[in-house]
XYZ file of C-alpha atoms in Angstrom:
653
model
C 31.022 5.192 7.361
C 33.064 8.205 6.419
C 33.811 8.829 2.778
C 36.819 10.148 0.848
C 40.136 10.769 2.609
C 38.731 12.591 5.646
C 40.198 10.808 8.689
C 39.023 13.320 11.278
C 37.416 11.937 14.431
C 33.793 13.146 14.644
C 33.239 15.692 17.381
C 29.809 15.077 18.882
C 27.744 17.865 20.410
C 28.579 18.253 24.092
C 26.264 18.810 27.032
C 27.131 22.483 27.023
C 26.126 22.980 23.378
C 22.904 24.751 22.499
C 20.574 21.885 21.516
C 18.615 23.941 18.992
C 20.279 21.726 16.407
C 18.578 18.676 17.918
C 15.159 20.358 17.902
C 15.630 21.378 14.248
C 16.603 17.782 13.449
C 13.454 16.408 15.120
C 11.232 18.841 13.199
C 12.957 17.821 9.955
C 12.381 14.103 10.695
C 8.703 14.759 11.491
C 8.106 16.759 8.298
C 10.133 14.439 6.050
C 9.017 11.005 7.302
C 6.066 11.551 9.637
C 7.903 10.241 12.737
C 7.233 12.667 15.603
C 9.893 12.257 18.307
C 9.300 15.696 19.871
C 7.401 14.097 22.771
C 10.304 11.812 23.727
C 12.442 12.506 26.794
C 15.392 14.623 25.745
C 17.936 12.716 27.851
C 17.198 9.374 26.187
C 16.628 10.867 22.741
C 19.868 12.878 22.805
C 21.861 9.815 23.845
C 20.454 7.625 21.050
C 20.802 10.293 18.325
C 24.394 11.005 19.354
C 25.178 7.295 19.098
C 23.882 7.237 15.520
C 25.782 10.446 14.662
C 28.994 8.817 15.885
C 28.356 5.575 13.953
C 27.574 7.560 10.783
C 30.771 9.620 11.068
C 28.949 12.981 11.236
C 30.278 15.895 13.286
C 27.157 17.550 14.735
C 23.362 17.703 14.434
C 23.457 19.989 11.372
C 25.976 17.770 9.592
C 23.832 14.707 10.331
C 20.721 16.456 8.999
C 22.593 16.997 5.715
C 23.461 13.296 5.759
C 19.751 12.393 6.087
C 18.864 14.635 3.152
C 21.515 12.976 0.981
C 20.977 9.339 2.009
C 17.404 8.058 2.414
C 18.648 4.749 3.889
C 20.103 6.651 6.851
C 16.533 7.262 8.115
C 16.059 3.517 8.683
C 19.354 3.258 10.576
C 18.385 6.236 12.765
C 14.903 4.841 13.532
C 16.387 1.443 14.450
C 18.755 3.228 16.857
C 16.033 5.342 18.526
C 13.336 2.645 18.662
C 14.823 0.101 21.062
C 13.004 -3.152 20.325
C 13.876 -5.179 23.432
C 11.170 -7.765 24.098
C 10.622 -11.470 24.740
C 7.879 -13.999 25.397
C 6.282 -13.456 28.839
C 8.873 -10.836 29.746
C 8.932 -10.144 33.525
C 7.709 -13.578 34.604
C 6.166 -12.436 37.900
C 3.995 -9.791 36.238
C 2.763 -12.214 33.558
C 2.037 -14.922 36.150
C -0.086 -12.451 38.118
C -1.884 -11.372 34.934
C -2.678 -14.980 33.957
C -3.722 -16.146 37.437
C -5.525 -13.091 38.853
C -6.503 -10.653 36.094
C -7.515 -12.742 33.085
C -10.004 -14.935 35.008
C -11.774 -11.778 36.300
C -11.718 -10.272 32.806
C -13.196 -13.361 31.135
C -15.850 -13.775 33.863
C -17.084 -10.211 33.258
C -17.507 -10.691 29.463
C -20.681 -12.451 28.247
C -19.931 -15.740 26.395
C -21.401 -14.354 23.179
C -19.227 -11.208 23.229
C -15.827 -10.850 21.562
C -12.797 -10.207 23.828
C -10.690 -7.359 22.419
C -7.023 -6.831 23.386
C -4.509 -4.228 22.200
C -0.727 -4.663 22.528
C 0.618 -1.138 21.954
C 4.341 -0.954 21.153
C 4.478 -4.683 20.378
C 7.907 -4.513 18.614
C 8.560 -7.877 16.903
C 5.356 -9.472 18.219
C 6.433 -11.570 21.229
C 4.085 -9.707 23.597
C 1.042 -10.091 21.301
C 1.701 -13.816 20.854
C 2.214 -14.179 24.626
C -1.309 -12.767 25.093
C -2.673 -15.237 22.536
C -1.032 -18.150 24.386
C -2.329 -16.910 27.764
C -5.956 -16.692 26.554
C -5.714 -20.028 24.713
C -4.517 -21.709 27.910
C -7.321 -20.068 29.929
C -10.263 -20.511 27.534
C -9.153 -23.516 25.542
C -7.983 -23.301 21.954
C -11.386 -23.603 20.263
C -13.100 -20.913 22.343
C -10.063 -18.638 21.996
C -10.209 -18.928 18.194
C -13.888 -17.899 18.271
C -13.863 -15.065 20.836
C -10.424 -13.458 21.195
C -9.083 -10.771 18.867
C -5.662 -9.201 19.522
C -4.317 -6.024 17.888
C -0.525 -5.557 17.861
C 0.743 -2.093 16.867
C 4.083 -0.279 16.663
C 5.653 2.621 14.747
C 8.575 0.467 13.533
C 7.661 -1.121 10.182
C 10.742 -3.378 10.225
C 9.749 -4.830 13.596
C 6.150 -5.286 12.373
C 7.385 -7.334 9.391
C 9.041 -9.745 11.833
C 5.856 -9.847 13.923
C 3.656 -10.666 10.923
C 5.998 -13.492 9.857
C 5.756 -15.063 13.330
C 9.121 -16.834 12.917
C 11.584 -16.909 15.824
C 14.938 -18.627 16.545
C 15.203 -21.280 19.224
C 16.882 -18.819 21.603
C 13.808 -16.532 21.560
C 11.625 -19.437 22.792
C 13.781 -20.188 25.852
C 11.375 -18.345 28.268
C 8.608 -20.822 27.303
C 8.243 -24.181 29.002
C 8.684 -27.163 26.611
C 4.934 -27.946 26.657
C 4.018 -24.472 25.344
C 6.784 -24.568 22.704
C 5.533 -27.872 21.324
C 1.869 -26.833 21.460
C 2.069 -23.356 19.886
C 5.131 -23.447 17.589
C 5.998 -25.529 14.522
C 9.607 -26.251 13.584
C 10.440 -24.547 10.269
C 14.072 -25.093 9.324
C 16.283 -23.073 11.662
C 13.255 -21.103 12.960
C 10.000 -21.799 14.807
C 6.678 -20.544 13.429
C 3.710 -19.536 15.600
C 0.628 -21.751 15.292
C -1.199 -20.629 12.067
C -4.818 -20.903 13.273
C -4.102 -18.838 16.404
C -1.892 -16.483 14.389
C -4.953 -15.410 12.378
C -6.520 -13.969 15.556
C -3.606 -11.510 15.938
C -3.748 -8.414 13.691
C -0.614 -6.279 13.284
C -0.510 -2.699 11.989
C 1.464 0.533 12.225
C 0.148 2.964 14.843
C 1.626 6.010 16.580
C 0.175 6.221 20.111
C 1.040 9.944 20.295
C -0.883 10.930 17.146
C -3.217 8.244 15.761
C -6.773 7.567 16.967
C -6.843 4.662 19.456
C -8.444 1.264 18.977
C -11.691 1.299 20.989
C -13.919 -0.985 23.100
C -10.975 -2.869 24.620
C -11.091 -5.297 27.530
C -7.301 -5.311 28.003
C -4.605 -2.859 26.857
C -0.909 -3.698 27.324
C 1.748 -1.026 26.803
C 4.868 -2.107 28.638
C 8.072 -0.063 28.933
C 6.933 2.394 26.264
C 5.582 5.374 28.225
C 8.941 5.803 29.991
C 10.480 7.148 26.762
C 8.025 10.117 26.632
C 7.936 13.365 28.592
C 5.138 14.197 31.053
C 2.975 16.079 28.534
C 3.161 13.277 25.950
C 2.429 10.654 28.623
C -0.692 12.572 29.662
C -1.987 12.687 26.076
C -1.309 8.962 25.603
C -3.142 8.081 28.834
C -6.107 10.171 27.593
C -6.251 7.981 24.481
C -5.874 4.779 26.509
C -8.707 5.850 28.823
C -10.992 6.396 25.835
C -9.976 3.067 24.260
C -10.866 0.914 27.294
C -14.341 -0.315 28.172
C -15.803 0.185 31.609
C -13.687 -1.884 34.053
C -11.107 -2.550 31.288
C -7.544 -3.392 32.374
C -4.330 -1.444 31.584
C -1.029 -3.393 31.871
C 2.096 -1.160 32.040
C 5.838 -1.808 32.432
C 7.645 -2.082 35.736
C 9.031 1.492 35.470
C 5.631 3.121 34.769
C 2.826 4.270 37.103
C -0.398 6.337 37.037
C 0.071 8.412 40.186
C -1.884 11.399 38.842
C -4.842 9.475 37.365
C -6.502 8.005 40.434
C -9.764 9.690 39.383
C -9.897 7.646 36.170
C -7.949 4.458 37.000
C -7.950 2.347 40.138
C -4.844 0.373 41.109
C -5.399 -3.369 40.668
C -1.780 -4.300 41.475
C 0.802 -1.548 41.954
C 3.668 -4.058 42.184
C 2.800 -5.581 38.801
C 1.680 -2.200 37.300
C -1.871 -3.354 36.473
C -4.650 -0.730 36.565
C -8.405 -0.770 35.924
C -10.587 1.906 34.366
C -13.082 3.294 36.870
C -16.748 3.046 35.805
C -18.162 6.508 35.091
C -21.353 5.786 37.078
C -19.598 5.114 40.400
C -19.099 8.763 41.256
C -15.332 8.501 41.581
C -13.770 10.807 44.137
C -12.458 13.950 42.415
C -10.290 16.207 44.631
C -10.881 19.962 44.492
C -8.226 22.240 42.964
C -6.608 23.111 46.316
C -5.804 19.442 47.010
C -4.409 18.900 43.547
C -1.877 21.676 44.150
C -1.067 20.214 47.565
C -0.432 16.610 46.623
C 1.099 16.853 43.141
C 4.510 17.818 41.799
C 4.989 20.887 39.565
C 4.448 19.214 36.184
C 1.662 16.922 37.364
C -0.120 19.817 39.128
C -0.218 21.768 35.887
C -1.580 18.835 33.909
C -4.150 18.039 36.631
C -5.411 21.638 36.835
C -5.935 21.745 33.095
C -7.733 18.412 33.215
C -10.109 19.568 35.971
C -10.952 22.796 34.142
C -11.513 20.813 30.983
C -13.728 18.316 32.834
C -15.850 21.104 34.354
C -16.260 23.247 31.233
C -16.010 20.956 28.221
C -15.845 17.317 29.322
C -19.460 17.393 30.599
C -20.588 17.500 27.002
C -21.188 14.036 25.525
C -20.313 15.383 22.093
C -17.031 16.312 20.472
C -16.910 20.094 19.992
C -14.477 22.197 17.971
C -14.925 25.982 17.881
C -13.392 27.865 14.951
C -12.863 31.610 15.307
C -13.708 34.184 12.664
C -10.172 34.157 11.262
C -10.316 30.392 10.651
C -8.141 29.310 13.582
C -9.088 26.752 16.231
C -10.278 28.451 19.434
C -11.544 25.548 21.570
C -11.184 21.729 21.464
C -13.034 19.722 24.098
C -11.976 16.370 25.530
C -14.265 14.258 23.380
C -12.833 15.896 20.258
C -9.311 15.149 21.396
C -10.160 11.535 22.171
C -12.258 10.904 19.062
C -10.008 12.591 16.510
C -6.536 12.461 18.042
C -6.304 16.228 18.587
C -4.174 17.885 21.279
C -4.040 21.190 23.116
C -1.233 22.191 20.756
C -3.769 22.322 17.921
C -5.502 25.323 19.539
C -4.482 28.395 17.542
C -3.698 26.443 14.354
C -5.658 27.013 11.136
C -8.633 24.648 11.171
C -7.997 23.733 7.520
C -4.695 22.099 8.508
C -6.392 19.562 10.820
C -7.477 16.164 9.534
C -10.891 16.600 11.172
C -11.602 19.472 8.766
C -11.995 17.014 5.865
C -12.431 13.592 7.476
C -14.948 12.068 8.098
C -16.692 14.958 6.236
C -15.549 18.004 4.283
C -16.331 20.698 6.875
C -14.475 23.687 5.450
C -17.127 24.414 2.826
C -19.945 23.870 5.377
C -18.316 26.351 7.783
C -18.017 28.949 5.029
C -21.647 28.369 4.059
C -22.911 28.592 7.675
C -20.939 31.812 8.225
C -22.171 33.455 5.021
C -25.826 32.366 5.433
C -25.786 32.836 9.237
C -27.772 29.688 9.870
C -26.932 26.249 11.311
C -26.244 23.352 8.942
C -26.605 19.659 9.750
C -25.190 16.471 8.274
C -26.644 13.186 9.487
C -25.299 9.622 9.607
C -21.760 10.588 8.630
C -19.647 7.435 8.539
C -16.229 7.258 10.179
C -14.289 4.001 9.815
C -11.972 3.203 12.754
C -10.783 -0.235 11.655
C -11.660 -2.659 8.898
C -14.669 -3.974 10.829
C -15.513 -1.056 13.139
C -17.516 2.019 12.058
C -18.840 5.048 13.946
C -21.702 7.298 12.837
C -22.028 10.983 13.697
C -24.607 13.716 13.368
C -22.632 16.900 12.703
C -23.992 20.379 13.514
C -22.222 23.464 12.133
C -23.535 26.402 14.219
C -22.481 30.031 13.544
C -21.805 32.011 16.741
C -23.418 35.437 16.312
C -22.701 38.361 18.651
C -25.047 41.126 19.807
C -24.056 43.237 16.820
C -25.129 40.485 14.402
C -21.584 39.672 13.306
C -20.455 36.035 13.164
C -17.619 35.717 15.675
C -16.966 32.053 15.033
C -18.465 28.665 14.229
C -19.033 25.720 16.594
C -18.785 22.247 15.053
C -20.515 19.583 17.176
C -20.093 15.835 16.538
C -22.876 13.709 18.070
C -22.055 9.988 18.283
C -25.421 8.471 17.412
C -24.229 4.895 17.922
C -24.243 5.307 21.694
C -26.229 8.496 22.273
C -28.859 7.099 24.645
C -26.328 5.298 26.818
C -24.053 8.319 26.951
C -26.878 10.614 28.093
C -27.772 8.285 30.948
C -24.166 7.933 32.013
C -23.601 11.701 31.926
C -26.674 12.299 34.088
C -25.497 9.771 36.667
C -22.004 11.223 36.704
C -23.383 14.751 37.170
C -25.581 13.664 40.106
C -22.704 11.792 41.716
C -20.400 14.763 41.249
C -22.944 17.094 42.839
C -23.360 14.759 45.796
C -19.606 14.379 46.142
C -19.166 18.137 45.934
C -21.666 18.715 48.765
C -19.858 16.157 50.907
C -16.509 17.730 50.141
C -17.823 21.174 51.040
C -18.996 19.915 54.453
C -15.620 18.338 55.259
C -13.430 21.009 53.651
C -13.275 23.164 56.807
C -12.123 20.203 58.913
C -9.437 19.292 56.422
C -8.150 22.836 55.930
C -6.177 22.960 59.191
C -4.641 19.530 58.654
C -3.940 20.373 55.043
C -1.779 23.385 55.961
C 0.340 21.281 58.313
C 0.823 18.464 55.821
C 1.300 20.628 52.743
C 5.025 21.202 53.133
C 5.822 17.555 53.916
C 3.678 16.223 51.085
C 5.250 18.520 48.494
C 8.705 17.345 49.536
C 7.638 13.699 49.370
C 6.007 14.181 45.964
C 9.132 15.870 44.606
C 11.317 13.039 45.904
C 8.910 10.447 44.485
C 8.939 12.044 41.049
C 12.740 12.187 41.069
C 12.878 8.501 41.986
C 10.347 7.681 39.277
C 12.372 9.593 36.673
C 15.575 7.863 37.799
C 13.864 4.482 37.595
C 12.703 5.183 34.056
C 16.215 6.264 33.041
C 17.720 3.082 34.546
C 15.171 0.908 32.756
C 15.897 2.695 29.468
C 19.645 2.234 29.920
C 19.097 -1.453 30.749
C 17.190 -1.983 27.504
C 19.921 -0.192 25.554
C 22.553 -2.459 27.128
C 20.473 -5.538 26.363
C 20.100 -4.426 22.751
C 23.864 -3.886 22.485
C 24.542 -7.323 24.033
C 22.324 -8.993 21.436
C 24.271 -7.218 18.662
C 27.589 -8.425 20.148
C 26.311 -12.015 20.369
C 25.318 -11.880 16.695
C 28.768 -10.529 15.702
C 30.515 -13.211 17.793
C 28.540 -15.949 16.056
C 29.457 -14.517 12.625
C 33.153 -14.396 13.577
C 33.043 -18.009 14.805
C 31.495 -19.185 11.533
C 34.023 -17.173 9.504
C 36.914 -18.660 11.538
C 35.624 -22.144 10.805
C 35.461 -21.349 7.099
C 39.046 -20.049 7.172
C 40.276 -23.195 8.955
C 38.494 -25.348 6.384
C 39.989 -23.356 3.480
C 43.486 -23.569 5.001
C 43.166 -27.339 5.514
C 41.937 -27.738 1.945
C 44.839 -25.692 0.531
C 47.391 -27.633 2.585
C 45.859 -30.870 1.355
C 46.115 -29.733 -2.268
C 49.761 -28.700 -1.895
C 50.595 -31.958 -0.113
C 48.965 -33.968 -2.903
C 51.051 -32.332 -5.658
C 53.866 -34.696 -6.693
C 56.261 -31.894 -7.619
C 57.943 -29.599 -5.099
C 55.966 -26.335 -4.670
C 57.614 -23.336 -3.025
C 55.680 -20.043 -2.532
C 57.739 -16.862 -1.989
C 56.545 -13.358 -1.100
C 57.716 -10.116 -2.724
C 60.898 -10.171 -0.558
C 61.612 -13.783 -1.671
C 60.878 -15.146 1.795
C 59.391 -18.628 2.012
C 55.621 -18.596 2.671
C 54.800 -22.206 1.746
C 56.927 -25.369 1.393
C 54.978 -28.504 0.513
C 55.637 -32.117 1.438
C 57.278 -32.945 -1.935
C 59.812 -30.151 -1.310
C 60.579 -31.646 2.104
C 61.140 -35.104 0.560
C 63.312 -33.685 -2.251
C 65.597 -31.339 -0.288
C 65.405 -32.652 3.276
C 64.290 -29.359 4.846
C 61.068 -29.157 6.889
C 58.500 -26.424 6.298
C 58.951 -25.076 9.828
C 62.710 -24.705 9.284
C 62.463 -22.563 6.138
C 59.289 -20.508 6.907
C 59.953 -16.737 6.597
C 63.585 -17.461 5.557
C 65.092 -15.750 2.488
C 65.069 -18.296 -0.337
C 68.499 -17.377 -1.651
C 70.027 -17.815 1.811
C 68.916 -21.432 2.245
C 71.602 -24.112 2.195
C 70.335 -27.046 0.154
C 71.196 -28.811 -3.099
C 69.525 -26.385 -5.520
C 71.674 -23.572 -7.041
C 69.173 -20.826 -6.188
C 71.341 -17.976 -7.507
C 70.786 -19.171 -11.070
C 67.023 -18.543 -10.634
C 67.299 -14.912 -9.453
C 67.004 -13.288 -12.891
C 64.127 -15.517 -13.884
C 62.263 -14.749 -10.631
C 62.805 -10.982 -11.020
C 61.483 -11.110 -14.594
C 58.428 -12.999 -13.353
C 57.781 -10.408 -10.626
C 58.111 -7.451 -13.035
C 56.120 -8.904 -15.956
C 53.575 -10.743 -13.781
C 53.770 -13.629 -16.263
C 55.155 -17.182 -15.952
C 58.761 -17.671 -17.196
C 60.066 -20.480 -19.365
C 61.126 -23.649 -17.486
C 64.774 -23.737 -16.389
C 66.710 -27.005 -16.167
C 69.282 -27.234 -13.368
C 71.602 -29.864 -11.981
C 71.072 -30.239 -8.234
C 71.739 -32.599 -5.334
C 68.789 -34.123 -3.492
C 68.546 -34.919 0.231
C 70.243 -38.308 -0.306
C 73.280 -36.644 -1.889
C 72.477 -37.874 -5.374
C 72.843 -35.654 -8.408
C 69.584 -34.994 -10.215
C 68.317 -32.762 -13.003
C 65.424 -30.472 -12.100
C 62.965 -28.490 -14.187
C 62.034 -25.236 -12.412
C 58.974 -23.203 -13.470
C 58.417 -19.713 -12.018
C 54.876 -18.245 -11.940
C 53.617 -14.921 -10.475
C 51.573 -15.037 -7.238
C 48.272 -13.169 -7.615
C 47.560 -12.408 -3.965
C 47.859 -9.492 -1.485
C 51.543 -8.474 -1.326
C 52.342 -10.414 -4.539
C 55.274 -12.902 -4.932
C 56.195 -15.968 -6.997
C 55.430 -19.692 -7.042
C 58.233 -22.155 -7.894
C 57.292 -25.576 -9.293
C 60.306 -27.927 -9.164
C 59.998 -31.282 -10.906
C 62.722 -33.891 -11.226
C 63.728 -34.664 -14.875
C 64.033 -38.373 -15.682
C 67.667 -39.080 -16.742
C 70.605 -41.476 -16.227
C 74.330 -40.826 -15.740
C 76.858 -42.965 -17.642
C 80.613 -42.533 -17.542
C 80.403 -38.966 -16.274
C 77.798 -37.793 -18.811
C 74.056 -37.284 -18.359
C 71.856 -38.919 -20.983
C 68.098 -38.045 -20.924
C 65.964 -41.028 -21.685
C 64.139 -41.219 -24.960
C 66.090 -38.837 -27.220
C 69.726 -39.947 -27.070
C 70.933 -36.354 -26.441
C 74.138 -36.161 -24.461
C 75.013 -33.207 -22.157
C 78.022 -32.721 -19.923
C 77.035 -33.168 -16.270
C 79.712 -31.561 -14.135
C 80.083 -33.269 -10.818
C 77.597 -36.020 -11.694
C 78.342 -39.401 -10.165
C 76.603 -42.753 -10.275
C 73.149 -43.371 -11.707
C 70.084 -41.250 -10.859
C 67.308 -42.972 -8.997
C 64.758 -42.065 -11.635
């Protein structure tokens, strides 16, 4: 969509170019629209952004950033290019069959009949996955029980896709993966589209949610996030899994895409089906096996080792606390954020070192900045009880908040610790923490006793395991790239199918218009001849064929003045030129001509300009009613006599 007269071919940034321009563009998008793509894999992100730059006619990242600043609609086109919404009902049939036959019965059996079943479809796109879950539970529980117990949350960052999901209207092609019985039972025909069953539709709630930044939906029995994690880098994936772990109940299920695995989270998730990518949250009271640091370095790849070491240190130092803790240094910057704080308030390790006043937790659920200043100045702890924090429309948490100044030996306040105590589950959390601590101590003693035996074997296996882990991670990355490319190709194929359908409809309209025009010209009693700007024949109707004896195919694209038939065309040249120049119809011209039967006739020729691409003229030739007597032509009705040179016999008219 280039503008002006600039016909240059856009030169896209090459692989050798410094990609600082891309990073600046991502920061601009985050600050301008709140979409944070900095956690996405650079290979996929660069490919999608370059595609949009090429389509927009920009020359590089900086030029495209200027385009975004000038045209607000370009943001929507860019987001639609980056966010690949490829989905369908019960996509990956084998995985969904396993979920319906093996997982859902276990899930339902573990939930008391009086308890609500909560499901979250993260990255739901246009809603097919969320509605597939609704159908699966309705088939398992029965429609009435499903309407009473099941609640499904569908979220995505793409508002356009969410509008389609909320409407619940799909074309017939989108319902092809469903068997006819399910289509008839759960969809109503609505014109050219099919609408999802209204009563079951009310149990599915759609909303915008960014899994990298926003607080997760909690107390879930099942969380599906399929083919979404593969677009993020390792650090972003780790933060997302942290949120998913917090969102799930004990023994809750996590359903991922076929290119996604949790190799580094065996301490928090057990594998229910690796082939179908279904995992289950480990109960905290089971004393899950936690490897010591030396084994983490041995069995993990470089990136995963780093993430795992940080997680273990965090678990040992901060995660043992049942409360969310944020420590603010004397200069007002964040010094420490523990795991509960990250899970509860959507914080990350990148927030350490930032001014506390810039974080949302500083003013929501309670204005803490003034309390911190007061606690620092008065050098005494301050408490706020029963502070309400609303997670969703019907879900509320309550906290007791303690603002504690941290005083050194010299009496100076070196910082302030802000502790959030979740009073809605305090008793249960204390019991669970005690059990986990005892189990960890027992496990640690057992590990200490066997560590010496494993040390020798560990040294021998270390080299081989590192090589295998590296190869496995490379294969995993390649698999994710292939899956991403496959979804891009599928998205492009759907666009081509839509364009092909539009072209077919337009071709039908053109054929209909051409047939209509030919019918009109054939129905005109007078001869109609259409000439282009070079006076070549473009149209020759049936009356002209009957009058002059020449077929339309014989005269098409022939110069009018070069045709050999009974009309003296040279006489019309001046009139036709005047018509072309003035773009106005000329006065009728009467001529004596010879028709296809060899009879002499008198014609009235009218020349009109052609208002169409290329311009031209339209000749309307009508036969004047007259008779010939004794070598003179007498027009009927007025008695006027004109000399008719070469006129013989009596005209047919």
